[in-house]
Structure formats: C-alpha cells, structure tokens
Amino acid sequence: MVSTSFTSSHRYGEQGEVFFNDGRELELLQRIFSQPPAELSKLRNNPRGILSFIDNFATQKYLMNVGELKGKHVTALLRSQKPSLCVELGGYVGYSTILFGSTVAEYSTPSNPARYYCLEYSPVFGAIIMALIDLAGLSDVVKVVIGSSTDSLNRLHGEGALKGGVDFMFLDHNKPLYMPDLKLCESLGVVRGGTVLVADNMVKPGNPPYHRYVNLSPEEKKKEAEGKAGAERGDPELRYENKWIESWEPSAVPDALEVSRCLGRV
Ligand SMILES: C[S@@+](CC[C@H](N)C(=O)[O-])C[C@H]1O[C@@H](n2cnc3c(N)ncnc32)[C@H](O)[C@@H]1O
C-alpha cells in the first residue's frame, strides 16, 4: 500500500531550525489539562480524541510525531499480526505510544494480555507520555520507561520483562542508535525469529547503516562480526525479510518505514 499523495487530514507546521525541546511539549500538556472540565472529560479514555488534539496543536507548532499516514501502516500491521510483547524506542509526547498502544489494547485480553513498552530518554517527555497514557486509559497495557534505550533494554532484559523475545519493535529514537540497539537486542535474544521491526524515518533523515545491516546476508554479517563479541557482534546468523513502505511525514515531506521480519537462523 503506497500513498502517492499526501492525504492526511492534518498537515503539521514546518519543522524549522528549532523544532523540539523549546517548551512546546509542556505547552501541549498544559493546553490539554487546562481545558474546561467538560472538554477534558471528553478526552478521558479517548485515545482518538487525544491524538486529534495533538494533531491540531502540531498544525501550528510542529511536533516530531510519526503522524497519521505512516501511523496507519503500523496499526494495520499490529491488527494483522497481534503482537503480544511490543517495544517502542523513542516516545516523545506519546503520539505513537497512544496510537499503537491503543491498537494493541484492542486485542489484549486478561487471558492473553499484551504489553507495550515505551522507552524514552528524556524524563520530561517521559512524564508527558505517562500523563497522556493515563488520560487515554491505556495504563494497563502501556508501560513508559525513562532512560536511554540501551540501558533500558539491558535492564528490562535483566529483569526478565523481555523473556522469550519481543514480537514487535518500533525504532524511532536517536538515528545512529538504530543499528547498535538492534545488535544489542539480537545478542540478548530480545530480537529472534518472528520479531517484526518497524524503523521510522528511513528517508527523512534516512539511516544507511541500519538499512545496510538488516539487508546483509548472514554470510556477510558473519564476516564483519569476526573477532567481535556481545552487543558489538549481534547475532549475525539472523536473517531478515525487508519491506520498504513509502509514506509521508505529517508535514507532507516524503518518508519511508522499513519493516523487517526476522526469519531466525535460516
Ligand atoms: C522522533 S521522536 C519519537 C516520536 C514518537 N515515536 C512518535 O511518533 O510520536 C524521538 C524521541 O526519541 C527520544 N530519544 C532519543 N535518544 C534516545 C535514546 N537513546 N533512548 C530513548 N529515547 C531516545 C527523544 O527524546 C525523542 O523523544
């Protein structure tokens, strides 16, 4: 499914030179919670309503969210695959966390509970996500973890929270960390046969080292991994089947997602 034109109902403002961490994220939170009680109550347990509020805010002040168009591809994938254990790297103000977490909540049941971890580096952004996840009524399914993705992945793995490996991972954090964090997950067995990775911003700004890595054959990776161990080595024997999905940033700039299904050691 390739969108050939920008058809979103919201077009975000221009990114500009300073486009985050200038107070706009707390301004968003303040605007949401300072609404009259009747308006605010309409957003309670209403992920769609909160996403729409965030989209409207971002038409005036750009926010670096995955947005409606790329988001649709990911929610379609979640609905068809129904992953139980999901991890997102980079949550910002919680747009993707609310969108994907609410999709996971659709099929999560008490007898077969799904869990969506959001790993966010910034304590301020993490606190915003927690407040909005609570407002959205998604706290049973979504857990926000503050800290660097690498530390949090190691810690969650050590605590057994990622036992058996994750079914779905959304990579949308610091671009140079996509490949090292993937290799860390491979070395820990957190990424294994059956894991589906979705990497955002593969065109804007692009991520050649990650793209190259998931497209290398095990033979090529084994050669490159010679003499390396642990997270630096990853698991070179894992093979991925990759799909490139062209879409749009919410500011109408072309972008793409790369979906990589881990086939295991084949
Ligand atoms: C593009 S934004 C994420 C947007 C979000 N996924 C969405 O679509 O709504 C990138 C986020 O990654 C976070 N980040 C950057 N480096 C990180 C790291 N090492 N670990 C976890 N989060 C990180 C940033 O603080 C920022 O909030």
Short mmCIF file of N, CA and C in Angstrom, two decimals, residues 77-164:
data_model
loop_
_atom_site.label_atom_id
_atom_site.label_comp_id
_atom_site.label_asym_id
_atom_site.label_seq_id
_atom_site.Cartn_x
_atom_site.Cartn_y
_atom_site.Cartn_z
N LEU A 77 -0.49 -3.26 10.49
CA LEU A 77 0.40 -4.39 10.79
C LEU A 77 0.09 -4.98 12.17
N LEU A 78 -0.12 -4.09 13.16
CA LEU A 78 -0.43 -4.57 14.52
C LEU A 78 -1.73 -5.37 14.51
N ARG A 79 -2.73 -4.86 13.79
CA ARG A 79 -4.04 -5.55 13.77
C ARG A 79 -3.93 -6.91 13.09
N SER A 80 -3.06 -7.01 12.08
CA SER A 80 -2.99 -8.31 11.39
C SER A 80 -2.10 -9.29 12.16
N GLN A 81 -1.04 -8.80 12.81
CA GLN A 81 -0.10 -9.73 13.48
C GLN A 81 -0.42 -9.95 14.95
N LYS A 82 -1.10 -8.99 15.58
CA LYS A 82 -1.44 -9.07 17.01
C LYS A 82 -0.24 -9.45 17.90
N PRO A 83 0.84 -8.68 17.83
CA PRO A 83 1.99 -8.99 18.68
C PRO A 83 1.65 -8.81 20.16
N SER A 84 2.18 -9.69 21.01
CA SER A 84 1.89 -9.61 22.46
C SER A 84 2.87 -8.70 23.18
N LEU A 85 4.16 -8.86 22.87
CA LEU A 85 5.18 -8.08 23.58
C LEU A 85 5.79 -7.07 22.60
N CYS A 86 5.52 -5.80 22.87
CA CYS A 86 5.92 -4.74 21.94
C CYS A 86 6.84 -3.75 22.65
N VAL A 87 7.82 -3.25 21.93
CA VAL A 87 8.72 -2.23 22.47
C VAL A 87 8.85 -1.11 21.47
N GLU A 88 8.76 0.11 21.98
CA GLU A 88 8.96 1.30 21.14
C GLU A 88 10.19 2.02 21.67
N LEU A 89 11.09 2.40 20.77
CA LEU A 89 12.27 3.16 21.17
C LEU A 89 12.05 4.61 20.75
N GLY A 90 11.85 5.50 21.72
CA GLY A 90 11.60 6.92 21.44
C GLY A 90 10.12 7.23 21.41
N GLY A 91 9.64 7.88 22.46
CA GLY A 91 8.18 8.13 22.56
C GLY A 91 7.77 9.58 22.38
N TYR A 92 8.70 10.52 22.61
CA TYR A 92 8.46 11.97 22.51
C TYR A 92 7.26 12.40 23.34
N VAL A 93 6.15 12.87 22.75
CA VAL A 93 5.00 13.27 23.58
C VAL A 93 3.93 12.18 23.61
N GLY A 94 4.27 11.01 23.07
CA GLY A 94 3.37 9.87 23.22
C GLY A 94 2.40 9.65 22.07
N TYR A 95 2.61 10.33 20.94
CA TYR A 95 1.68 10.15 19.82
C TYR A 95 1.66 8.68 19.36
N SER A 96 2.86 8.17 19.03
CA SER A 96 2.91 6.76 18.58
C SER A 96 2.54 5.82 19.72
N THR A 97 2.90 6.19 20.94
CA THR A 97 2.59 5.33 22.09
C THR A 97 1.07 5.18 22.24
N ILE A 98 0.36 6.30 22.10
CA ILE A 98 -1.11 6.28 22.23
C ILE A 98 -1.72 5.55 21.03
N LEU A 99 -1.23 5.88 19.82
CA LEU A 99 -1.79 5.26 18.61
C LEU A 99 -1.56 3.74 18.61
N PHE A 100 -0.33 3.33 18.83
CA PHE A 100 -0.02 1.90 18.75
C PHE A 100 -0.47 1.17 20.03
N GLY A 101 -0.31 1.84 21.18
CA GLY A 101 -0.75 1.22 22.45
C GLY A 101 -2.25 0.97 22.45
N SER A 102 -3.02 1.91 21.89
CA SER A 102 -4.49 1.71 21.86
C SER A 102 -4.86 0.62 20.87
N THR A 103 -4.07 0.45 19.83
CA THR A 103 -4.33 -0.63 18.86
C THR A 103 -4.06 -1.98 19.52
N VAL A 104 -2.97 -2.05 20.27
CA VAL A 104 -2.63 -3.29 20.99
C VAL A 104 -3.71 -3.59 22.04
N ALA A 105 -4.22 -2.53 22.69
CA ALA A 105 -5.27 -2.71 23.73
C ALA A 105 -6.55 -3.30 23.13
N GLU A 106 -6.77 -3.09 21.81
CA GLU A 106 -7.98 -3.63 21.17
C GLU A 106 -8.04 -5.16 21.26
N TYR A 107 -6.85 -5.80 21.17
CA TYR A 107 -6.87 -7.27 21.16
C TYR A 107 -6.28 -7.88 22.43
N SER A 108 -5.83 -7.03 23.36
CA SER A 108 -5.29 -7.57 24.62
C SER A 108 -6.45 -8.06 25.50
N THR A 109 -6.32 -9.25 26.05
CA THR A 109 -7.38 -9.79 26.92
C THR A 109 -6.75 -10.24 28.23
N PRO A 110 -7.55 -10.39 29.31
CA PRO A 110 -6.97 -10.84 30.58
C PRO A 110 -6.28 -12.20 30.44
N SER A 111 -6.82 -13.07 29.59
CA SER A 111 -6.19 -14.39 29.48
C SER A 111 -4.99 -14.37 28.53
N ASN A 112 -4.95 -13.36 27.65
CA ASN A 112 -3.83 -13.24 26.73
C ASN A 112 -3.39 -11.78 26.67
N PRO A 113 -2.81 -11.29 27.79
CA PRO A 113 -2.52 -9.86 27.88
C PRO A 113 -1.34 -9.44 26.99
N ALA A 114 -1.49 -8.30 26.34
CA ALA A 114 -0.39 -7.75 25.54
C ALA A 114 0.24 -6.61 26.33
N ARG A 115 1.49 -6.34 26.04
CA ARG A 115 2.19 -5.27 26.75
C ARG A 115 2.95 -4.42 25.74
N TYR A 116 2.87 -3.09 25.91
CA TYR A 116 3.56 -2.16 25.02
C TYR A 116 4.50 -1.29 25.86
N TYR A 117 5.80 -1.52 25.72
CA TYR A 117 6.79 -0.71 26.44
C TYR A 117 7.21 0.47 25.59
N CYS A 118 7.20 1.65 26.19
CA CYS A 118 7.72 2.85 25.51
C CYS A 118 8.99 3.26 26.23
N LEU A 119 10.12 3.23 25.52
CA LEU A 119 11.41 3.59 26.12
C LEU A 119 11.77 5.00 25.66
N GLU A 120 11.80 5.94 26.58
CA GLU A 120 12.05 7.35 26.25
C GLU A 120 13.18 7.90 27.10
N TYR A 121 14.12 8.54 26.44
CA TYR A 121 15.31 9.06 27.10
C TYR A 121 15.01 10.24 28.02
N SER A 122 14.21 11.18 27.54
CA SER A 122 14.01 12.43 28.29
C SER A 122 13.00 12.24 29.42
N PRO A 123 13.38 12.60 30.66
CA PRO A 123 12.42 12.47 31.77
C PRO A 123 11.22 13.40 31.60
N VAL A 124 11.43 14.54 30.95
CA VAL A 124 10.30 15.47 30.73
C VAL A 124 9.33 14.88 29.73
N PHE A 125 9.85 14.40 28.59
CA PHE A 125 8.96 13.79 27.60
C PHE A 125 8.31 12.52 28.19
N GLY A 126 9.10 11.77 28.95
CA GLY A 126 8.56 10.55 29.56
C GLY A 126 7.40 10.85 30.49
N ALA A 127 7.52 11.95 31.26
CA ALA A 127 6.44 12.34 32.18
C ALA A 127 5.21 12.79 31.40
N ILE A 128 5.43 13.46 30.27
CA ILE A 128 4.29 13.87 29.42
C ILE A 128 3.58 12.62 28.89
N ILE A 129 4.37 11.67 28.41
CA ILE A 129 3.76 10.43 27.88
C ILE A 129 2.94 9.74 28.98
N MET A 130 3.51 9.65 30.19
CA MET A 130 2.80 8.97 31.29
C MET A 130 1.46 9.66 31.58
N ALA A 131 1.46 10.99 31.59
CA ALA A 131 0.22 11.73 31.87
C ALA A 131 -0.81 11.47 30.78
N LEU A 132 -0.35 11.43 29.53
CA LEU A 132 -1.31 11.24 28.42
C LEU A 132 -1.78 9.78 28.31
N ILE A 133 -0.90 8.86 28.66
CA ILE A 133 -1.31 7.43 28.65
C ILE A 133 -2.36 7.21 29.73
N ASP A 134 -2.18 7.86 30.87
CA ASP A 134 -3.18 7.74 31.94
C ASP A 134 -4.51 8.36 31.49
N LEU A 135 -4.43 9.53 30.87
CA LEU A 135 -5.65 10.19 30.37
C LEU A 135 -6.36 9.31 29.33
N ALA A 136 -5.55 8.66 28.51
CA ALA A 136 -6.12 7.82 27.44
C ALA A 136 -6.68 6.50 27.97
N GLY A 137 -6.41 6.20 29.24
CA GLY A 137 -6.92 4.95 29.83
C GLY A 137 -6.15 3.73 29.35
N LEU A 138 -4.85 3.93 29.05
CA LEU A 138 -4.07 2.82 28.48
C LEU A 138 -3.02 2.27 29.44
N SER A 139 -3.10 2.68 30.72
CA SER A 139 -2.04 2.30 31.66
C SER A 139 -1.94 0.80 31.89
N ASP A 140 -3.01 0.06 31.65
CA ASP A 140 -2.94 -1.40 31.85
C ASP A 140 -2.04 -2.06 30.81
N VAL A 141 -1.99 -1.47 29.62
CA VAL A 141 -1.25 -2.10 28.52
C VAL A 141 0.12 -1.45 28.31
N VAL A 142 0.17 -0.11 28.48
CA VAL A 142 1.40 0.62 28.15
C VAL A 142 2.23 0.89 29.40
N LYS A 143 3.53 0.63 29.30
CA LYS A 143 4.43 0.98 30.39
C LYS A 143 5.51 1.88 29.82
N VAL A 144 5.68 3.06 30.44
CA VAL A 144 6.68 4.02 29.98
C VAL A 144 7.93 3.84 30.83
N VAL A 145 9.07 3.72 30.16
CA VAL A 145 10.34 3.50 30.84
C VAL A 145 11.27 4.65 30.47
N ILE A 146 11.70 5.40 31.48
CA ILE A 146 12.54 6.57 31.22
C ILE A 146 14.02 6.18 31.32
N GLY A 147 14.80 6.62 30.34
CA GLY A 147 16.24 6.33 30.33
C GLY A 147 16.70 6.09 28.91
N SER A 148 17.99 5.89 28.73
CA SER A 148 18.48 5.64 27.37
C SER A 148 18.01 4.25 26.94
N SER A 149 17.68 4.14 25.67
CA SER A 149 17.16 2.86 25.15
C SER A 149 18.11 1.71 25.48
N THR A 150 19.41 1.94 25.31
CA THR A 150 20.39 0.87 25.51
C THR A 150 20.36 0.40 26.96
N ASP A 151 20.37 1.36 27.91
CA ASP A 151 20.31 0.99 29.34
C ASP A 151 19.00 0.29 29.66
N SER A 152 17.90 0.84 29.14
CA SER A 152 16.58 0.28 29.48
C SER A 152 16.41 -1.12 28.90
N LEU A 153 16.91 -1.32 27.67
CA LEU A 153 16.81 -2.67 27.07
C LEU A 153 17.58 -3.68 27.91
N ASN A 154 18.80 -3.28 28.32
CA ASN A 154 19.61 -4.17 29.16
C ASN A 154 18.91 -4.45 30.47
N ARG A 155 18.34 -3.40 31.09
CA ARG A 155 17.70 -3.56 32.40
C ARG A 155 16.44 -4.42 32.29
N LEU A 156 15.58 -4.10 31.31
CA LEU A 156 14.34 -4.88 31.16
C LEU A 156 14.65 -6.35 30.88
N HIS A 157 15.68 -6.56 30.05
CA HIS A 157 16.08 -7.95 29.76
C HIS A 157 16.56 -8.63 31.05
N GLY A 158 17.38 -7.92 31.84
CA GLY A 158 17.90 -8.48 33.09
C GLY A 158 16.79 -8.81 34.07
N GLU A 159 15.73 -8.01 34.05
CA GLU A 159 14.59 -8.23 34.97
C GLU A 159 13.64 -9.32 34.45
N GLY A 160 13.88 -9.79 33.23
CA GLY A 160 13.03 -10.85 32.68
C GLY A 160 11.78 -10.33 31.99
N ALA A 161 11.68 -8.98 31.85
CA ALA A 161 10.46 -8.43 31.24
C ALA A 161 10.37 -8.72 29.75
N LEU A 162 11.53 -9.03 29.12
CA LEU A 162 11.52 -9.27 27.67
C LEU A 162 11.82 -10.74 27.38
N LYS A 163 11.52 -11.57 28.39
CA LYS A 163 11.81 -13.02 28.29
C LYS A 163 11.12 -13.63 27.06
N GLY A 164 11.84 -14.42 26.34
CA GLY A 164 11.25 -15.06 25.16
C GLY A 164 11.34 -14.18 23.92
#
